[in-house]
Short mmCIF file of C-alpha atoms in Angstrom, two decimals:
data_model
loop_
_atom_site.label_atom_id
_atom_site.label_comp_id
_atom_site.label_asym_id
_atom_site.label_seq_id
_atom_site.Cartn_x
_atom_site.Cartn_y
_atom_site.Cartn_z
CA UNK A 243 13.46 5.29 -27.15
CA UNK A 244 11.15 8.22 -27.59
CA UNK A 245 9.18 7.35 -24.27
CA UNK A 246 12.37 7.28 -22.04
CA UNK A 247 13.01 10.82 -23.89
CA UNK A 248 9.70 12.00 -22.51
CA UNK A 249 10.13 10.85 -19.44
CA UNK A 250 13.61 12.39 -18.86
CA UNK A 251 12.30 15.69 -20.16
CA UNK A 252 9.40 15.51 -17.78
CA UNK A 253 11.69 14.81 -15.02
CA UNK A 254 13.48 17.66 -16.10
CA UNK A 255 10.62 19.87 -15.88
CA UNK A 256 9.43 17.94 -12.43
CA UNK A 257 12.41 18.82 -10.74
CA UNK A 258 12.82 22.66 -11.83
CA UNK A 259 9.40 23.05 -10.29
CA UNK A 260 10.18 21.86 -7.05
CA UNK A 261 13.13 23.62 -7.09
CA UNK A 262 10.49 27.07 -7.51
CA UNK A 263 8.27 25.57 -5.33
CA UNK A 264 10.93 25.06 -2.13
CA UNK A 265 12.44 28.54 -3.29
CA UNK A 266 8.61 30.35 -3.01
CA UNK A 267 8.07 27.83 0.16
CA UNK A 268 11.26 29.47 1.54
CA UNK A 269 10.87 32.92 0.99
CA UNK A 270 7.12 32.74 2.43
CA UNK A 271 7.10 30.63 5.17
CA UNK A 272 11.06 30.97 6.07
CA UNK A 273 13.18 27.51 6.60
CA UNK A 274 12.51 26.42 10.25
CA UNK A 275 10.33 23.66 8.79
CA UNK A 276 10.69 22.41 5.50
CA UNK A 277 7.23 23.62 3.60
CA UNK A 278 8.33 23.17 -0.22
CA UNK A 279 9.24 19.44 0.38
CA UNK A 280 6.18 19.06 1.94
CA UNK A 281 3.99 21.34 -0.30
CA UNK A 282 5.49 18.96 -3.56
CA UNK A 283 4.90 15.96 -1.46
CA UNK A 284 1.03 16.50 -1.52
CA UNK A 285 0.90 18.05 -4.62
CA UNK A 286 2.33 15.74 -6.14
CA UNK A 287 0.78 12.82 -4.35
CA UNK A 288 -2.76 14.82 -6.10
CA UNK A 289 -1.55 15.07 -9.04
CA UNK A 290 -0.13 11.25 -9.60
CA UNK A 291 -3.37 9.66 -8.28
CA UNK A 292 -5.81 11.89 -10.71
CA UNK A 293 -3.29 11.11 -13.69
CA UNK A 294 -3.71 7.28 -12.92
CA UNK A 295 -7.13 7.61 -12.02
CA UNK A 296 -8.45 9.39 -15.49
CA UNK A 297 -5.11 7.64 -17.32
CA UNK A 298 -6.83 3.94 -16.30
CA UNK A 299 -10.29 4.39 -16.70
CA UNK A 300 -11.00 6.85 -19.65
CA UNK A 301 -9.32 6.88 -23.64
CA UNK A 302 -8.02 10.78 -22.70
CA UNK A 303 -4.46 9.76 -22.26
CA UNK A 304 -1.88 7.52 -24.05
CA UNK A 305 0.87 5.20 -21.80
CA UNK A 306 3.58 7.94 -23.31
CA UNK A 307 2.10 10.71 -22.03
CA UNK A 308 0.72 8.93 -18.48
CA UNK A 309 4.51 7.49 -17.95
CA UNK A 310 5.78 11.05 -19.46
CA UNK A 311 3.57 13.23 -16.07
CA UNK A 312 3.69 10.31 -13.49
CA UNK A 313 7.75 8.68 -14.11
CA UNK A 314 8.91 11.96 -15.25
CA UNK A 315 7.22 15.42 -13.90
CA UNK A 316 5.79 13.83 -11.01
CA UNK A 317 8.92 11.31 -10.21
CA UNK A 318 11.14 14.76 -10.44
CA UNK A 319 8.82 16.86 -8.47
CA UNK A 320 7.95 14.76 -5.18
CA UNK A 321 10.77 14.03 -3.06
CA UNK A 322 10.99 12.07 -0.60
CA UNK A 323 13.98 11.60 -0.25
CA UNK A 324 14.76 14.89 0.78
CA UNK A 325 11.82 14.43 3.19
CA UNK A 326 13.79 11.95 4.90
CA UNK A 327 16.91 13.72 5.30
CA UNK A 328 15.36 16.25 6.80
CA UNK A 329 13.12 14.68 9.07
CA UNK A 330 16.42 12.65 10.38
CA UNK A 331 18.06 16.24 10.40
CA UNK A 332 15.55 17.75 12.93
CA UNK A 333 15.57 14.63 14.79
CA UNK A 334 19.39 14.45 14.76
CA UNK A 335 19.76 17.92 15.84
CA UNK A 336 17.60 17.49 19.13
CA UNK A 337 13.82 19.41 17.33
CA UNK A 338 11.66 16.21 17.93
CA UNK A 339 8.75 18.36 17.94
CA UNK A 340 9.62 19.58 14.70
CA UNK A 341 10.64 16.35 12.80
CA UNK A 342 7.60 14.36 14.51
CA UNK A 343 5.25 17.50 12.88
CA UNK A 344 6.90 16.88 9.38
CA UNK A 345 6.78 13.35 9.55
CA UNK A 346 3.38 12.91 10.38
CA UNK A 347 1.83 16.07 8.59
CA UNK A 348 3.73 14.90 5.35
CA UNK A 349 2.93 11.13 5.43
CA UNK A 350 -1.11 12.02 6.32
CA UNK A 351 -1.13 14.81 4.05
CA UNK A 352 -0.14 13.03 0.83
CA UNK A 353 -2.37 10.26 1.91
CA UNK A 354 -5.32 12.64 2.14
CA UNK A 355 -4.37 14.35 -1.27
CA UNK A 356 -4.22 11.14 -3.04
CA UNK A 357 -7.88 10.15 -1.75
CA UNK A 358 -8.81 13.61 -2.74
CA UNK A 359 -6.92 13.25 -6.50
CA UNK A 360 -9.34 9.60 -6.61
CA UNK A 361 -12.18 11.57 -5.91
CA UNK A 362 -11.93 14.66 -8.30
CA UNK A 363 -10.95 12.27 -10.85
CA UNK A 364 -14.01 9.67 -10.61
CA UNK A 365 -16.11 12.99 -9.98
CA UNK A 366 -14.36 14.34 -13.65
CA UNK A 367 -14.56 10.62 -15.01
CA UNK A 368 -18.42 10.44 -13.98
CA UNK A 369 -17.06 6.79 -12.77
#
Protein backbone atom coordinates (compact mmCIF):
# COMPACT_ATOMS: atom_id res chain seq x y z
CA UNK A 1 0.00 0.00 0.00
CA UNK A 2 2.77 2.42 0.77
CA UNK A 3 4.30 2.05 -2.86
CA UNK A 4 0.97 2.89 -4.69
CA UNK A 5 1.04 6.00 -2.08
CA UNK A 6 4.37 7.00 -3.55
CA UNK A 7 3.51 6.62 -6.73
CA UNK A 8 0.28 8.70 -6.58
CA UNK A 9 2.19 11.43 -4.79
CA UNK A 10 4.82 11.39 -7.46
CA UNK A 11 2.24 11.63 -10.03
CA UNK A 12 1.00 14.38 -8.20
CA UNK A 13 4.14 16.18 -8.28
CA UNK A 14 4.73 14.92 -12.16
CA UNK A 15 1.80 16.54 -13.28
CA UNK A 16 2.08 20.07 -11.39
CA UNK A 17 5.38 20.33 -13.19
CA UNK A 18 4.17 19.99 -16.50
CA UNK A 19 1.54 22.08 -15.77
CA UNK A 20 4.70 24.96 -14.94
CA UNK A 21 6.48 23.70 -17.62
CA UNK A 22 3.52 24.27 -20.54
CA UNK A 23 2.67 27.58 -18.52
CA UNK A 24 6.69 28.88 -18.85
CA UNK A 25 6.59 27.07 -22.52
CA UNK A 26 3.58 29.38 -23.16
CA UNK A 27 4.55 32.54 -21.96
CA UNK A 28 8.09 32.18 -23.82
CA UNK A 29 7.56 30.74 -26.92
CA UNK A 30 3.64 31.80 -27.28
CA UNK A 31 0.97 28.86 -28.27
CA UNK A 32 1.17 28.52 -32.11
CA UNK A 33 3.00 25.24 -31.51
CA UNK A 34 2.73 23.36 -28.53
CA UNK A 35 6.47 23.64 -26.82
CA UNK A 36 5.63 22.51 -23.08
CA UNK A 37 4.11 19.16 -24.33
CA UNK A 38 6.93 18.73 -26.27
CA UNK A 39 9.63 20.15 -23.87
CA UNK A 40 8.05 17.33 -21.02
CA UNK A 41 8.00 14.81 -23.74
CA UNK A 42 11.89 14.80 -24.01
CA UNK A 43 12.52 15.60 -20.70
CA UNK A 44 10.88 13.22 -19.53
CA UNK A 45 11.80 10.59 -22.04
CA UNK A 46 15.74 11.67 -20.33
CA UNK A 47 14.82 11.43 -17.29
CA UNK A 48 12.88 7.79 -17.37
CA UNK A 49 15.72 6.12 -19.35
CA UNK A 50 18.66 7.41 -16.80
CA UNK A 51 16.30 6.34 -13.78
CA UNK A 52 16.05 2.75 -15.36
CA UNK A 53 19.40 2.80 -16.55
CA UNK A 54 21.26 3.59 -12.97
CA UNK A 55 17.85 1.95 -11.17
CA UNK A 56 18.88 -1.63 -13.12
CA UNK A 57 22.40 -1.76 -13.03
CA UNK A 58 23.72 -0.12 -9.73
CA UNK A 59 22.39 -0.75 -5.65
CA UNK A 60 21.64 3.40 -5.62
CA UNK A 61 17.95 2.99 -5.86
CA UNK A 62 15.20 0.78 -4.29
CA UNK A 63 11.95 -0.60 -6.65
CA UNK A 64 9.83 2.08 -4.30
CA UNK A 65 11.62 4.84 -5.15
CA UNK A 66 12.41 3.71 -9.12
CA UNK A 67 8.40 2.94 -9.50
CA UNK A 68 7.83 6.23 -7.16
CA UNK A 69 10.07 8.78 -10.26
CA UNK A 70 9.29 6.54 -13.35
CA UNK A 71 5.09 5.38 -12.62
CA UNK A 72 4.55 8.45 -10.71
CA UNK A 73 6.64 11.87 -11.50
CA UNK A 74 7.56 10.77 -14.80
CA UNK A 75 4.03 8.93 -15.75
CA UNK A 76 2.39 12.51 -14.56
CA UNK A 77 4.84 14.66 -16.31
CA UNK A 78 5.11 13.25 -20.03
CA UNK A 79 2.05 13.39 -21.92
CA UNK A 80 1.32 12.07 -24.70
CA UNK A 81 -1.73 12.08 -24.79
CA UNK A 82 -2.07 15.60 -25.03
CA UNK A 83 0.56 15.29 -27.79
CA UNK A 84 -1.90 13.53 -29.75
CA UNK A 85 -4.73 15.75 -29.42
CA UNK A 86 -2.94 18.32 -30.53
CA UNK A 87 -1.15 17.00 -33.32
CA UNK A 88 -4.82 15.77 -34.63
CA UNK A 89 -5.89 19.46 -33.73
CA UNK A 90 -3.39 21.14 -36.16
CA UNK A 91 -4.04 18.54 -38.61
CA UNK A 92 -7.83 18.87 -38.18
CA UNK A 93 -7.74 22.51 -38.48
CA UNK A 94 -5.95 22.53 -42.01
CA UNK A 95 -1.79 23.49 -40.29
CA UNK A 96 -0.20 20.23 -41.78
CA UNK A 97 3.00 21.93 -41.68
CA UNK A 98 2.59 22.50 -38.17
CA UNK A 99 1.24 19.10 -36.87
CA UNK A 100 3.79 17.15 -39.29
CA UNK A 101 6.71 19.51 -37.33
CA UNK A 102 5.29 18.36 -33.87
CA UNK A 103 4.84 14.97 -34.77
CA UNK A 104 8.06 14.27 -36.05
CA UNK A 105 10.21 16.73 -33.84
CA UNK A 106 8.42 15.13 -30.72
CA UNK A 107 8.62 11.40 -31.66
CA UNK A 108 12.66 11.92 -32.80
CA UNK A 109 13.31 14.11 -30.02
CA UNK A 110 12.32 11.81 -27.14
CA UNK A 111 13.99 9.08 -29.01
CA UNK A 112 17.24 11.03 -29.08
CA UNK A 113 16.85 12.06 -25.31
CA UNK A 114 16.35 8.59 -24.23
CA UNK A 115 19.69 7.43 -26.10
CA UNK A 116 21.23 10.43 -24.53
CA UNK A 117 19.62 9.51 -20.73
CA UNK A 118 21.45 5.63 -21.66
CA UNK A 119 24.49 7.30 -22.25
CA UNK A 120 24.92 9.79 -19.26
CA UNK A 121 23.79 7.05 -17.16
CA UNK A 122 26.38 4.19 -18.28
CA UNK A 123 28.91 7.25 -18.44
CA UNK A 124 27.69 7.98 -14.40
CA UNK A 125 27.43 4.06 -13.87
CA UNK A 126 31.11 3.60 -15.34
CA UNK A 127 29.11 0.53 -17.11
Amino acid sequence: MARFLWICLGGAAGTGARYLVSLWAAGAFGTNFPIGTLLVNVIGSFLLTFVMYVAGTTGVMGEDLRLALTAGVFGGFTTYSTFNYETTQLFRTGAWATGSLNLAVTVLGCLLSGLAGFALARLVVGR
